[in-house]
Amino acid sequence: MSSANLTRAETAARARALDVHSYRVELDLRGAVDARRTGFPTVTTLEFTASTDEAWLDFIGDSVESVTINGELVPVVYDGARITIGGLKEINVVTVVATGRYSRSGEGLHRFVDPVDGETYLYTQYEPADARRVFACFEQPDLKAPFTFVVTAPRRWQVLSNEAAERTVQRDDTQTVTFAPTQPISTYITAIVAGPYHRVDASWSRDELTVPLGVLCRASLAEHLDADEIVEVTRQGMDFYAEHFDYPYPFGKYDQVFVPEYNLGAMENPGCVTFTEAYVFRGAATAAQHQGRANTILHEMAHMWFGDLVTMKWWDDLWLKESFADFMGAFTSAEATKFTDAWVAFANRRKAWAYLQDQLPTTHPIVADIVDLEAAKLNFDGITYAKGASVLKQLGAYVGRDAFFEGARRYFRKHAFGNTTLDDLLVELSSTSGRDLSSWAQAWLQTTGVSTLHLDESEDGYEIVQSDPRPHRLAVGCYDPDDSGDLVRAHRVEVDLADERTPVDLPEAALVLLNDDDLTYAKIRLDARSLATVESSLDRVREPLARGLLWSALWNATRDGELAVDRYLSMAARFAPHEADIALLTAVLANAAQAVEHYVPDSARTDARRRWLDAVWEGMHGAAPGSDAQLAFARAVGVAAGVDDRHAADLRSILCGTVAPPEGLRLDPDLRWSWWAALTTTGDADEADLDEELRNDDTASGRTAHLRALASRPRAEVKAHAWATILADHTLTNDHLDATIAGFRAGARRDLISAYDADYFAVLHETWTSRSIEIARRIVVGLFPAADSLEPVDTWLEAHADAPAALRRLVIEQRDHLARDLRVQRINTP
């Protein structure tokens, strides 16, 4: 095992032996504007007590120049990931002088040069363990300490960290900023942001507390920064959490920075939250996109308490912060902002992610067994986030809202700036609710899998039948047509389930919806009468959440091979144009496109592609001009037209301006690139077309889209070049790697890339060991062959039983996706 892959056992031993008092980290970023400089000077001074005479510091960089222990310069013992420090006393001061490396992968200190104006931007991203790529540290969440950052950078730059600047010294063209010491925090949530960022200032106040707010983005994106809405949501979140958590915001200021080439949606660095630039909308954006951004803002804000103020001891309890933040993001959106339908999107997008992850052979309990960092990196998944949030929603229904929030308040007060495990939280929730939650925790947090619920009707009445029984509290809704023909809920009953079969007293109804209001975590199956009602009248279900649960049931049944894929696609084509909730519409369009490519048998796929393209084409032309639905259908056209050229001439005419787009449709740069990529993939556009489009949009997004489209050209030599670039060009940024992989895989011409299947398995192990976890993961997942047989992957797994566990997990998951595809295709073959 590489020394970079820290284990739970060794870090626990280090935590028992050390108590860290403070860090002082000095970074010299003056050379960042010179692309020839790959590294930067970094100096760390740590003060700590020790009950051992030897330990190690974590650092991954270019070099370590010197190590000083208690005033004595000692020989450097460094293996590329760990610096051994010996001769320790009870009280120690250690200084490490080193050279870090600017990142192109989004891990550590990422450097980006804006093609619009040539400006250089820096930001850090550490979770779970990449602070060590910037400064020497004890890289584990339970060795918290106050941090003082000192950053030297170009004078005209914005320089930010977790706390406000305490002192700035300017000399000629440079500045040295010393930041106020932080509260005791973990290494992975420290942060540095530097560059000529555009900044909007505001504030939030409550009682005697005033929190300065900052919203920042690259200067070339300033015109697109919707600062007013971002600040509004931020203030609403601060109000809500102040009231419900009853613990003052603990980190002074609150900056939110939208950064380029970001690997995540966002990161909860206290006082300096970073977000993907995808939330700075360059063109038209649907209400669902605005809601998604608000949800993420509130998710990260919840982390200021769940995760930053109180932090898990080790990554086993990652859910303690991520499940709560995911739950609070939707909960607060629905209760405190204009996005009152946030639970609709949660039910269809977030829970779909959880259901998918929980049915893989690599599924794990919400409280997972994380033995090392490689395992931790892969557990930022649908179970830790969305299943955990779903289970917390169930817990809220089980213990009651008041007890739930009072338990959280006690948890914050008792463990502020400390580290916790599951038991610490359960103690507080059990106390406030008066319930023993140990059996609930065992059933929901320490087991795997998702229950499936269906209604069984007999002469004696109705029973709810569940597979994989767990305790559920759920609602059952009975729907019948009203005088207008709309399907409305005429009866609702709440039921507690524990066993495989539970009697329930229900009236006869046109539609019976199990788990109405989405109180629990389970897949539902529709009975025959309800399915017939849905198939004829889904658009007449008035409530968006109920429609969302029905769409979810249809999709799960399709993925499981229990609903014919043709029936799902027919319902999608029929009802999508009438779907009023944009989050639901977006999900349906994405699911239908996936069904065409993954679940329709090969023999029927050409026809299915054409029919689906016609459906979204008609949807785009039939939607209200300028509406969110029109934009959603236009984006779906970009996906569908990449595998069928029926409307290629029409798209080209619109893009070239010889034919007007549908009334109200704004051809913003992202939509234009989507359509050009589709045309390129089918051979109906060439490099000259793409180059001309790039001249009109020579931005970071434009260059990434251009790269993807170039790699999608349906020629053997293009695919060969893309393959070689992906594996050999280590200078590719994370975004450009993704774009090249997507272009390589794009389109219906699998014959152009099937020759690389054997090469994929031949380079797997080398790719994993020679690249960072983040980059290796993208390659392993992105290039997995969509073959018609499981034999090659099974052969590799059998021959590589001793491969790193995280690598095997990724391959096993991709195998399971392929196995599901092939199984559902067989079921749907006449």
CSV table of C-alpha atoms in Angstrom, one decimal, residues 389-544:
chain,number,residue,atom,x,y,z
A,389,ALA,CA,-30.9,12.4,4.1
A,390,SER,CA,-33.9,10.3,3.3
A,391,VAL,CA,-33.4,8.3,6.5
A,392,LEU,CA,-33.1,11.5,8.5
A,393,LYS,CA,-36.4,12.6,7.0
A,394,GLN,CA,-37.9,9.4,8.3
A,395,LEU,CA,-36.3,10.0,11.7
A,396,GLY,CA,-37.9,13.4,11.9
A,397,ALA,CA,-41.3,11.8,11.3
A,398,TYR,CA,-40.4,9.1,13.9
A,399,VAL,CA,-39.3,11.4,16.8
A,400,GLY,CA,-41.1,14.6,15.8
A,401,ARG,CA,-39.7,17.9,14.5
A,402,ASP,CA,-39.3,19.6,17.9
A,403,ALA,CA,-37.3,16.7,19.4
A,404,PHE,CA,-35.2,16.4,16.3
A,405,PHE,CA,-34.0,20.0,16.4
A,406,GLU,CA,-33.6,20.1,20.2
A,407,GLY,CA,-31.4,17.1,19.9
A,408,ALA,CA,-29.3,18.9,17.3
A,409,ARG,CA,-29.0,22.0,19.5
A,410,ARG,CA,-27.7,19.9,22.4
A,411,TYR,CA,-25.3,18.1,20.1
A,412,PHE,CA,-23.8,21.5,19.0
A,413,ARG,CA,-23.5,22.8,22.5
A,414,LYS,CA,-21.9,19.7,23.9
A,415,HIS,CA,-19.4,19.0,21.1
A,416,ALA,CA,-18.6,22.5,19.7
A,417,PHE,CA,-15.1,22.4,18.0
A,418,GLY,CA,-14.8,18.7,18.8
A,419,ASN,CA,-15.1,15.4,17.1
A,420,THR,CA,-17.9,12.8,17.4
A,421,THR,CA,-19.3,9.5,16.4
A,422,LEU,CA,-22.8,8.1,15.8
A,423,ASP,CA,-23.3,7.4,19.4
A,424,ASP,CA,-22.8,11.0,20.4
A,425,LEU,CA,-25.7,12.1,18.2
A,426,LEU,CA,-28.0,9.2,19.2
A,427,VAL,CA,-27.6,10.1,22.9
A,428,GLU,CA,-28.9,13.6,22.3
A,429,LEU,CA,-31.8,12.5,20.0
A,430,SER,CA,-32.8,9.7,22.4
A,431,SER,CA,-32.9,12.2,25.3
A,432,THR,CA,-35.0,14.8,23.5
A,433,SER,CA,-37.4,12.3,22.0
A,434,GLY,CA,-37.7,9.9,24.9
A,435,ARG,CA,-37.1,7.0,22.5
A,436,ASP,CA,-34.4,4.4,22.5
A,437,LEU,CA,-33.0,4.8,19.0
A,438,SER,CA,-30.6,1.9,19.1
A,439,SER,CA,-32.9,-0.4,17.2
A,440,TRP,CA,-33.8,2.3,14.7
A,441,ALA,CA,-30.1,3.0,14.1
A,442,GLN,CA,-29.4,-0.7,13.6
A,443,ALA,CA,-32.2,-1.1,11.1
A,444,TRP,CA,-31.5,2.1,9.1
A,445,LEU,CA,-27.9,3.2,9.6
A,446,GLN,CA,-26.0,-0.1,10.0
A,447,THR,CA,-27.7,-2.2,7.3
A,448,THR,CA,-27.7,-2.1,3.5
A,449,GLY,CA,-30.3,-2.3,0.7
A,450,VAL,CA,-33.6,-0.7,-0.1
A,451,SER,CA,-37.0,-2.1,0.7
A,452,THR,CA,-39.6,-2.5,-2.1
A,453,LEU,CA,-43.2,-1.9,-1.1
A,454,HIS,CA,-46.3,-3.1,-3.0
A,455,LEU,CA,-50.0,-3.4,-2.3
A,456,ASP,CA,-51.6,-6.8,-2.1
A,457,GLU,CA,-55.4,-7.0,-2.5
A,458,SER,CA,-57.4,-10.0,-1.5
A,459,GLU,CA,-61.0,-10.8,-0.4
A,460,ASP,CA,-59.9,-9.9,3.2
A,461,GLY,CA,-58.7,-6.4,2.2
A,462,TYR,CA,-55.4,-4.8,1.6
A,463,GLU,CA,-51.9,-5.5,2.9
A,464,ILE,CA,-48.7,-3.6,2.3
A,465,VAL,CA,-45.9,-6.1,1.5
A,466,GLN,CA,-42.3,-5.1,1.9
A,467,SER,CA,-39.1,-6.9,0.9
A,468,ASP,CA,-36.1,-6.7,3.1
A,469,PRO,CA,-38.3,-5.6,6.1
A,470,ARG,CA,-37.4,-2.5,8.1
A,471,PRO,CA,-39.4,-0.2,10.4
A,472,HIS,CA,-41.2,2.5,8.3
A,473,ARG,CA,-43.6,5.2,9.1
A,474,LEU,CA,-45.3,6.1,5.8
A,475,ALA,CA,-48.4,7.6,4.4
A,476,VAL,CA,-50.8,5.9,1.9
A,477,GLY,CA,-52.8,8.2,-0.4
A,478,CYS,CA,-55.9,7.2,-2.3
A,479,TYR,CA,-56.6,9.3,-5.4
A,480,ASP,CA,-59.8,9.7,-7.5
A,481,PRO,CA,-60.9,12.0,-10.2
A,482,ASP,CA,-62.6,15.2,-9.1
A,483,ASP,CA,-65.3,17.0,-11.1
A,484,SER,CA,-62.7,18.4,-13.5
A,485,GLY,CA,-61.1,15.1,-14.1
A,486,ASP,CA,-58.0,15.9,-12.0
A,487,LEU,CA,-56.7,13.1,-9.8
A,488,VAL,CA,-56.8,14.4,-6.2
A,489,ARG,CA,-56.2,12.7,-2.9
A,490,ALA,CA,-59.4,11.7,-1.4
A,491,HIS,CA,-58.1,9.7,1.6
A,492,ARG,CA,-54.8,9.5,3.5
A,493,VAL,CA,-53.7,7.2,6.3
A,494,GLU,CA,-50.3,6.9,8.1
A,495,VAL,CA,-49.1,3.4,8.7
A,496,ASP,CA,-46.2,1.9,10.7
A,497,LEU,CA,-44.6,-1.0,9.0
A,498,ALA,CA,-42.2,-3.5,10.7
A,499,ASP,CA,-42.9,-6.9,9.2
A,500,GLU,CA,-43.1,-8.3,5.7
A,501,ARG,CA,-46.9,-7.9,5.6
A,502,THR,CA,-49.0,-5.2,7.2
A,503,PRO,CA,-52.8,-4.9,6.9
A,504,VAL,CA,-54.1,-1.5,6.0
A,505,ASP,CA,-57.7,-0.3,5.8
A,506,LEU,CA,-58.2,1.5,2.5
A,507,PRO,CA,-61.2,2.5,0.3
A,508,GLU,CA,-61.3,1.5,-3.3
A,509,ALA,CA,-59.6,4.1,-5.4
A,510,ALA,CA,-58.4,4.7,-8.9
A,511,LEU,CA,-54.8,5.2,-7.7
A,512,VAL,CA,-53.2,4.1,-4.4
A,513,LEU,CA,-49.8,5.7,-3.8
A,514,LEU,CA,-47.7,4.1,-1.1
A,515,ASN,CA,-45.2,6.4,0.6
A,516,ASP,CA,-47.3,9.4,-0.3
A,517,ASP,CA,-45.6,12.6,0.9
A,518,ASP,CA,-42.3,10.7,0.6
A,519,LEU,CA,-41.8,10.1,4.4
A,520,THR,CA,-39.6,7.0,4.1
A,521,TYR,CA,-36.9,5.5,2.0
A,522,ALA,CA,-38.2,2.7,-0.2
A,523,LYS,CA,-39.0,1.8,-3.8
A,524,ILE,CA,-42.7,1.4,-4.5
A,525,ARG,CA,-44.5,-0.7,-7.0
A,526,LEU,CA,-47.9,0.2,-8.4
A,527,ASP,CA,-50.7,-2.3,-8.3
A,528,ALA,CA,-52.3,-3.1,-11.7
A,529,ARG,CA,-55.3,-0.7,-11.3
A,530,SER,CA,-53.1,2.2,-10.2
A,531,LEU,CA,-50.6,1.5,-13.1
A,532,ALA,CA,-53.5,1.6,-15.6
A,533,THR,CA,-54.6,4.9,-14.1
A,534,VAL,CA,-51.1,6.4,-14.3
A,535,GLU,CA,-50.7,5.2,-17.8
A,536,SER,CA,-53.8,7.0,-18.9
A,537,SER,CA,-53.9,10.0,-16.6
A,538,LEU,CA,-50.5,10.8,-15.0
A,539,ASP,CA,-50.7,14.4,-16.2
A,540,ARG,CA,-54.0,14.7,-14.2
A,541,VAL,CA,-52.3,14.1,-10.8
A,542,ARG,CA,-52.5,17.6,-9.4
A,543,GLU,CA,-49.8,17.6,-6.7
A,544,PRO,CA,-46.2,17.8,-8.0
